[in-house]
Amino acid sequence: MGLFGVPELSVPEGFHIAQEKALRKTELLVERACSTPPGPQTVLIFDELSDSLCRVADLADFVKIAHPEPAFREAAEEACRSIGTMVEKLNTNVELYQSLQKLLTDKKLVDSLDPETRRVAELFMFDFEISGIHLDKEKRKTAVDLNVKILDLSSTFLMGTNFPNKIEKHLLPEHIRHNFISAGDHIIIDGLHAEAPDDLVREAAYKIFLYPNAGQLKCLEELLSSRDLLAKLVGYSTFSHRALQGTIAKNPETVMQFLEKLSDKLSERTLKDFEMMRGMKMKLNPQNSEVMPWDPPYYSGVIRAERYNIEPSLYCPFFSLGACMEGLNILLNRLLGISLYAEQPAKGEVWSEDVRKLAVVHESEGLLGYIYCDFFQRADKPHQDCHFTIRGGRLKEDGDYQLPVVVLMLNLPRSSKSSPTLLTPGMMENLFHEMGHAMHSMLGRTRYQHVTGTRCPTDFAEVPSILMEYFANDYRVVNQFARHYQTGQPLPKNMVSRLCESKKVCAAADMQLQVFYSTLDQIYHGKHPLRNSTTDILKETQEKFYGLPYVPNTAWQLRFSHLVGYGAKYYSYLMSRAVACMVWKECFLQDPFNRAAGERYRREMLAHGGGREPMLMVEGMLQKCPSVDDFVSALISDLDLDFETFLMDSE
């Protein structure tokens, strides 16, 4: 037995066998696609093509970062490369492109396709077009070269975003040097030290870590202009216009309208937050109390700690991993009729002995898919919490459904002799968040794997996960499972309210920062040539959309790693939060266990994956079509303290 039950993958060399098998299958399918008369069958062949490559690539994408053994990581890396090369080849295969084009240009045929098939056909077409396949030979070569160049620049820029800066020792005041790593006569600054209590340490880290690096600056400028060139070449006015095809927002104009309106509505609350931080800074450091960009994370934390006693260690005993998993099980069961069952993995099926395998079972439909839970810290494991699709769901030719398989990765502490694994409130919320993604994958019942589960527009992808955070913060839900691991005592209600209130401290300023980052991302990917240097644009945007002064000789944008994966889409998180908030308030706030609402949520939102236009799914769920103003109001209403928690507390 091999990884994820794939027989070849019992040894690293198996990746080579799996990729060769996939590549051979690809060649057969390409021939079939080119010789099949245009029709719905064309889309099925394309999807099978995509499936045979994704099944190796998605699995390898995960293994190359998570497997503890270098030999497996390297073999997976190699498989990713060769599949990537194949995908490039397919995207420039004119004959393959024409077989799809014949279908999409035949109006009668297109009208006969069901909406999901038509959307999938259009998505495949969209992937072709970015390779410039519809252009003449000369331009096509340019497009292919630009795609390669963008990949290279992206990985160079990404490396640079984390690269430490160093400064000669004597330039730093002696009493703060011990906060940083020293190397010979230099001090190395590898991050913003945003939580350091000493103002000077944060200031020094900010000014040194964000000091502009000429190479990184050039890399960013080239990345942005290459993206712009490519977008124009394949027929869009800006990169942002291309990136936003098919999203909830649909176009950059709507995104900017959303961000500007949100910024207007936030501004008073943000000023209040900054005032509050100023008051706290004044108290702790009377000689310079102006709030600077390196202050908010630290001072909002101080205010939170002073106002609400929410020391994580008070909460951890109530959130053992077992209790939290039981909580998820209760919630999913009552909302959706789903249970999670632990299964014993076969030898070689998992990459670490502490990985748990869960079968997701519906009370009447039976097995829906598998979730592998890689929850514990280990050396060499990436730190971020995330969800990976290993195999997408799809309807197979024999009429069976290919069951989805996903991995949830967290970094929880291990259990000890004296206590089980205990989660902080933040870890518990992350567990619920990631399980939201997993449910999207498990409950998507799309005909095509190309749009399975979370393979949907970026600004819709976070809706199911953020919605789960609302459940994780609701006392009625928490009360079902939060029990002290020693005494069995339930978590007191006022502790849950305190936690919820504490999250609202400086939440407006936090959101304002996200609006600033999102706007910056839109401008960078908007009309080129940019009217100014990226640093001048940063300064203007920061002053207009954040309100704290720009610090001379800093270039935060050179550390903005999300420009790579979320180019022109950084706003997505805010948009998803707005949708999740509306769904929560309209459908679940009155009763978080409402089965009818759960079924509607599954039917209207989760079941379609990316196979349906996102706004149609939102409309189906809310039973109205929300406007930009509705999205903004939802986000703003979330900042205000709920009146009902006050009432509950005073009882």
mmCIF file with all atom_site columns, C-alpha atoms in Angstrom, residues 20-135:
data_model
loop_
_atom_site.group_PDB
_atom_site.id
_atom_site.type_symbol
_atom_site.label_atom_id
_atom_site.label_alt_id
_atom_site.label_comp_id
_atom_site.label_asym_id
_atom_site.label_entity_id
_atom_site.label_seq_id
_atom_site.pdbx_PDB_ins_code
_atom_site.Cartn_x
_atom_site.Cartn_y
_atom_site.Cartn_z
_atom_site.occupancy
_atom_site.B_iso_or_equiv
_atom_site.pdbx_formal_charge
_atom_site.auth_seq_id
_atom_site.auth_comp_id
_atom_site.auth_asym_id
_atom_site.auth_atom_id
_atom_site.pdbx_PDB_model_num
ATOM 1   C CA . GLU A 1 20  ? 4.655   8.314  -16.609 1.00 0.00 ? 20  GLU A CA 1
ATOM 2   C CA . LYS A 1 21  ? 1.282   6.549  -16.394 1.00 0.00 ? 21  LYS A CA 1
ATOM 3   C CA . ALA A 1 22  ? -0.486  9.928  -16.276 1.00 0.00 ? 22  ALA A CA 1
ATOM 4   C CA . LEU A 1 23  ? 1.510   11.250 -19.233 1.00 0.00 ? 23  LEU A CA 1
ATOM 5   C CA . ARG A 1 24  ? 0.742   8.148  -21.337 1.00 0.00 ? 24  ARG A CA 1
ATOM 6   C CA . LYS A 1 25  ? -2.956  8.425  -20.476 1.00 0.00 ? 25  LYS A CA 1
ATOM 7   C CA . THR A 1 26  ? -2.802  12.111 -21.411 1.00 0.00 ? 26  THR A CA 1
ATOM 8   C CA . GLU A 1 27  ? -1.524  11.312 -24.884 1.00 0.00 ? 27  GLU A CA 1
ATOM 9   C CA . LEU A 1 28  ? -4.393  8.888  -25.498 1.00 0.00 ? 28  LEU A CA 1
ATOM 10  C CA . LEU A 1 29  ? -6.959  11.396 -24.242 1.00 0.00 ? 29  LEU A CA 1
ATOM 11  C CA . VAL A 1 30  ? -5.528  14.185 -26.408 1.00 0.00 ? 30  VAL A CA 1
ATOM 12  C CA . GLU A 1 31  ? -5.949  11.948 -29.454 1.00 0.00 ? 31  GLU A CA 1
ATOM 13  C CA . ARG A 1 32  ? -9.503  11.158 -28.383 1.00 0.00 ? 32  ARG A CA 1
ATOM 14  C CA . ALA A 1 33  ? -10.341 14.829 -27.849 1.00 0.00 ? 33  ALA A CA 1
ATOM 15  C CA . CYS A 1 34  ? -9.037  15.756 -31.293 1.00 0.00 ? 34  CYS A CA 1
ATOM 16  C CA . SER A 1 35  ? -10.940 12.996 -33.070 1.00 0.00 ? 35  SER A CA 1
ATOM 17  C CA . THR A 1 36  ? -14.267 13.264 -31.217 1.00 0.00 ? 36  THR A CA 1
ATOM 18  C CA . PRO A 1 37  ? -16.926 15.406 -32.935 1.00 0.00 ? 37  PRO A CA 1
ATOM 19  C CA . PRO A 1 38  ? -17.640 18.530 -30.818 1.00 0.00 ? 38  PRO A CA 1
ATOM 20  C CA . GLY A 1 39  ? -20.296 18.073 -28.119 1.00 0.00 ? 39  GLY A CA 1
ATOM 21  C CA . PRO A 1 40  ? -20.667 17.489 -24.352 1.00 0.00 ? 40  PRO A CA 1
ATOM 22  C CA . GLN A 1 41  ? -18.347 14.482 -24.793 1.00 0.00 ? 41  GLN A CA 1
ATOM 23  C CA . THR A 1 42  ? -15.515 16.942 -25.590 1.00 0.00 ? 42  THR A CA 1
ATOM 24  C CA . VAL A 1 43  ? -15.851 18.521 -22.139 1.00 0.00 ? 43  VAL A CA 1
ATOM 25  C CA . LEU A 1 44  ? -15.858 15.101 -20.453 1.00 0.00 ? 44  LEU A CA 1
ATOM 26  C CA . ILE A 1 45  ? -12.624 14.145 -22.230 1.00 0.00 ? 45  ILE A CA 1
ATOM 27  C CA . PHE A 1 46  ? -11.028 17.455 -21.242 1.00 0.00 ? 46  PHE A CA 1
ATOM 28  C CA . ASP A 1 47  ? -12.044 16.894 -17.647 1.00 0.00 ? 47  ASP A CA 1
ATOM 29  C CA . GLU A 1 48  ? -10.653 13.367 -17.665 1.00 0.00 ? 48  GLU A CA 1
ATOM 30  C CA . LEU A 1 49  ? -7.431  14.804 -19.059 1.00 0.00 ? 49  LEU A CA 1
ATOM 31  C CA . SER A 1 50  ? -7.325  17.361 -16.282 1.00 0.00 ? 50  SER A CA 1
ATOM 32  C CA . ASP A 1 51  ? -8.154  14.662 -13.719 1.00 0.00 ? 51  ASP A CA 1
ATOM 33  C CA . SER A 1 52  ? -5.366  12.298 -14.749 1.00 0.00 ? 52  SER A CA 1
ATOM 34  C CA . LEU A 1 53  ? -2.801  15.117 -14.441 1.00 0.00 ? 53  LEU A CA 1
ATOM 35  C CA . CYS A 1 54  ? -4.246  16.667 -11.282 1.00 0.00 ? 54  CYS A CA 1
ATOM 36  C CA . ARG A 1 55  ? -4.335  13.355 -9.468  1.00 0.00 ? 55  ARG A CA 1
ATOM 37  C CA . VAL A 1 56  ? -0.561  13.206 -9.693  1.00 0.00 ? 56  VAL A CA 1
ATOM 38  C CA . ALA A 1 57  ? 0.130   16.953 -9.461  1.00 0.00 ? 57  ALA A CA 1
ATOM 39  C CA . ASP A 1 58  ? -2.169  17.713 -6.502  1.00 0.00 ? 58  ASP A CA 1
ATOM 40  C CA . LEU A 1 59  ? -0.844  14.782 -4.525  1.00 0.00 ? 59  LEU A CA 1
ATOM 41  C CA . ALA A 1 60  ? 2.743   15.725 -5.379  1.00 0.00 ? 60  ALA A CA 1
ATOM 42  C CA . ASP A 1 61  ? 2.092   19.371 -4.460  1.00 0.00 ? 61  ASP A CA 1
ATOM 43  C CA . PHE A 1 62  ? 1.217   18.215 -0.987  1.00 0.00 ? 62  PHE A CA 1
ATOM 44  C CA . VAL A 1 63  ? 3.939   15.593 -0.581  1.00 0.00 ? 63  VAL A CA 1
ATOM 45  C CA . LYS A 1 64  ? 6.723   17.948 -1.697  1.00 0.00 ? 64  LYS A CA 1
ATOM 46  C CA . ILE A 1 65  ? 6.083   20.245 1.257   1.00 0.00 ? 65  ILE A CA 1
ATOM 47  C CA . ALA A 1 66  ? 4.761   17.899 3.938   1.00 0.00 ? 66  ALA A CA 1
ATOM 48  C CA . HIS A 1 67  ? 6.545   14.572 3.690   1.00 0.00 ? 67  HIS A CA 1
ATOM 49  C CA . PRO A 1 68  ? 9.190   14.116 6.398   1.00 0.00 ? 68  PRO A CA 1
ATOM 50  C CA . GLU A 1 69  ? 11.518  12.151 4.062   1.00 0.00 ? 69  GLU A CA 1
ATOM 51  C CA . PRO A 1 70  ? 13.673  14.155 1.622   1.00 0.00 ? 70  PRO A CA 1
ATOM 52  C CA . ALA A 1 71  ? 13.586  11.371 -0.997  1.00 0.00 ? 71  ALA A CA 1
ATOM 53  C CA . PHE A 1 72  ? 9.774   11.577 -1.163  1.00 0.00 ? 72  PHE A CA 1
ATOM 54  C CA . ARG A 1 73  ? 9.837   15.386 -1.215  1.00 0.00 ? 73  ARG A CA 1
ATOM 55  C CA . GLU A 1 74  ? 12.332  15.436 -4.100  1.00 0.00 ? 74  GLU A CA 1
ATOM 56  C CA . ALA A 1 75  ? 10.484  12.787 -6.120  1.00 0.00 ? 75  ALA A CA 1
ATOM 57  C CA . ALA A 1 76  ? 7.246   14.760 -5.655  1.00 0.00 ? 76  ALA A CA 1
ATOM 58  C CA . GLU A 1 77  ? 8.986   17.993 -6.680  1.00 0.00 ? 77  GLU A CA 1
ATOM 59  C CA . GLU A 1 78  ? 10.200  16.260 -9.859  1.00 0.00 ? 78  GLU A CA 1
ATOM 60  C CA . ALA A 1 79  ? 6.675   14.958 -10.591 1.00 0.00 ? 79  ALA A CA 1
ATOM 61  C CA . CYS A 1 80  ? 5.274   18.496 -10.204 1.00 0.00 ? 80  CYS A CA 1
ATOM 62  C CA . ARG A 1 81  ? 7.815   19.767 -12.691 1.00 0.00 ? 81  ARG A CA 1
ATOM 63  C CA . SER A 1 82  ? 7.135   17.148 -15.347 1.00 0.00 ? 82  SER A CA 1
ATOM 64  C CA . ILE A 1 83  ? 3.341   17.460 -15.015 1.00 0.00 ? 83  ILE A CA 1
ATOM 65  C CA . GLY A 1 84  ? 3.740   21.260 -15.145 1.00 0.00 ? 84  GLY A CA 1
ATOM 66  C CA . THR A 1 85  ? 5.687   20.957 -18.382 1.00 0.00 ? 85  THR A CA 1
ATOM 67  C CA . MET A 1 86  ? 2.963   18.716 -19.796 1.00 0.00 ? 86  MET A CA 1
ATOM 68  C CA . VAL A 1 87  ? 0.264   21.222 -18.840 1.00 0.00 ? 87  VAL A CA 1
ATOM 69  C CA . GLU A 1 88  ? 2.247   23.977 -20.620 1.00 0.00 ? 88  GLU A CA 1
ATOM 70  C CA . LYS A 1 89  ? 2.470   21.719 -23.691 1.00 0.00 ? 89  LYS A CA 1
ATOM 71  C CA . LEU A 1 90  ? -1.276  21.058 -23.640 1.00 0.00 ? 90  LEU A CA 1
ATOM 72  C CA . ASN A 1 91  ? -2.102  24.737 -23.220 1.00 0.00 ? 91  ASN A CA 1
ATOM 73  C CA . THR A 1 92  ? -0.216  25.436 -26.445 1.00 0.00 ? 92  THR A CA 1
ATOM 74  C CA . ASN A 1 93  ? -1.556  22.441 -28.391 1.00 0.00 ? 93  ASN A CA 1
ATOM 75  C CA . VAL A 1 94  ? -3.435  24.096 -31.261 1.00 0.00 ? 94  VAL A CA 1
ATOM 76  C CA . GLU A 1 95  ? -5.294  20.964 -32.341 1.00 0.00 ? 95  GLU A CA 1
ATOM 77  C CA . LEU A 1 96  ? -6.555  20.377 -28.790 1.00 0.00 ? 96  LEU A CA 1
ATOM 78  C CA . TYR A 1 97  ? -7.591  24.027 -28.560 1.00 0.00 ? 97  TYR A CA 1
ATOM 79  C CA . GLN A 1 98  ? -9.493  23.786 -31.843 1.00 0.00 ? 98  GLN A CA 1
ATOM 80  C CA . SER A 1 99  ? -11.510 20.789 -30.661 1.00 0.00 ? 99  SER A CA 1
ATOM 81  C CA . LEU A 1 100 ? -12.826 22.933 -27.793 1.00 0.00 ? 100 LEU A CA 1
ATOM 82  C CA . GLN A 1 101 ? -13.172 26.041 -29.922 1.00 0.00 ? 101 GLN A CA 1
ATOM 83  C CA . LYS A 1 102 ? -15.324 24.141 -32.450 1.00 0.00 ? 102 LYS A CA 1
ATOM 84  C CA . LEU A 1 103 ? -17.711 23.367 -29.604 1.00 0.00 ? 103 LEU A CA 1
ATOM 85  C CA . LEU A 1 104 ? -17.800 26.882 -28.145 1.00 0.00 ? 104 LEU A CA 1
ATOM 86  C CA . THR A 1 105 ? -18.242 28.718 -31.454 1.00 0.00 ? 105 THR A CA 1
ATOM 87  C CA . ASP A 1 106 ? -21.207 26.536 -32.497 1.00 0.00 ? 106 ASP A CA 1
ATOM 88  C CA . LYS A 1 107 ? -24.110 28.461 -31.005 1.00 0.00 ? 107 LYS A CA 1
ATOM 89  C CA . LYS A 1 108 ? -26.565 25.588 -31.394 1.00 0.00 ? 108 LYS A CA 1
ATOM 90  C CA . LEU A 1 109 ? -24.231 23.187 -29.621 1.00 0.00 ? 109 LEU A CA 1
ATOM 91  C CA . VAL A 1 110 ? -23.462 25.660 -26.834 1.00 0.00 ? 110 VAL A CA 1
ATOM 92  C CA . ASP A 1 111 ? -27.163 26.257 -26.197 1.00 0.00 ? 111 ASP A CA 1
ATOM 93  C CA . SER A 1 112 ? -27.694 22.514 -25.842 1.00 0.00 ? 112 SER A CA 1
ATOM 94  C CA . LEU A 1 113 ? -25.116 22.202 -23.025 1.00 0.00 ? 113 LEU A CA 1
ATOM 95  C CA . ASP A 1 114 ? -26.279 22.256 -19.415 1.00 0.00 ? 114 ASP A CA 1
ATOM 96  C CA . PRO A 1 115 ? -24.973 25.265 -17.418 1.00 0.00 ? 115 PRO A CA 1
ATOM 97  C CA . GLU A 1 116 ? -22.278 23.299 -15.561 1.00 0.00 ? 116 GLU A CA 1
ATOM 98  C CA . THR A 1 117 ? -20.847 21.743 -18.737 1.00 0.00 ? 117 THR A CA 1
ATOM 99  C CA . ARG A 1 118 ? -20.873 25.117 -20.441 1.00 0.00 ? 118 ARG A CA 1
ATOM 100 C CA . ARG A 1 119 ? -19.097 26.809 -17.535 1.00 0.00 ? 119 ARG A CA 1
ATOM 101 C CA . VAL A 1 120 ? -16.430 24.081 -17.433 1.00 0.00 ? 120 VAL A CA 1
ATOM 102 C CA . ALA A 1 121 ? -15.888 24.366 -21.200 1.00 0.00 ? 121 ALA A CA 1
ATOM 103 C CA . GLU A 1 122 ? -15.447 28.123 -20.808 1.00 0.00 ? 122 GLU A CA 1
ATOM 104 C CA . LEU A 1 123 ? -13.006 27.657 -17.920 1.00 0.00 ? 123 LEU A CA 1
ATOM 105 C CA . PHE A 1 124 ? -10.848 25.319 -20.038 1.00 0.00 ? 124 PHE A CA 1
ATOM 106 C CA . MET A 1 125 ? -10.970 27.883 -22.839 1.00 0.00 ? 125 MET A CA 1
ATOM 107 C CA . PHE A 1 126 ? -9.908  30.594 -20.416 1.00 0.00 ? 126 PHE A CA 1
ATOM 108 C CA . ASP A 1 127 ? -6.811  28.525 -19.471 1.00 0.00 ? 127 ASP A CA 1
ATOM 109 C CA . PHE A 1 128 ? -5.939  28.174 -23.148 1.00 0.00 ? 128 PHE A CA 1
ATOM 110 C CA . GLU A 1 129 ? -6.216  31.864 -23.856 1.00 0.00 ? 129 GLU A CA 1
ATOM 111 C CA . ILE A 1 130 ? -3.654  32.965 -21.285 1.00 0.00 ? 130 ILE A CA 1
ATOM 112 C CA . SER A 1 131 ? -1.122  30.977 -23.339 1.00 0.00 ? 131 SER A CA 1
ATOM 113 C CA . GLY A 1 132 ? -1.995  33.142 -26.322 1.00 0.00 ? 132 GLY A CA 1
ATOM 114 C CA . ILE A 1 133 ? -3.082  30.135 -28.336 1.00 0.00 ? 133 ILE A CA 1
ATOM 115 C CA . HIS A 1 134 ? -5.720  32.148 -30.219 1.00 0.00 ? 134 HIS A CA 1
ATOM 116 C CA . LEU A 1 135 ? -3.077  34.577 -31.503 1.00 0.00 ? 135 LEU A CA 1
#
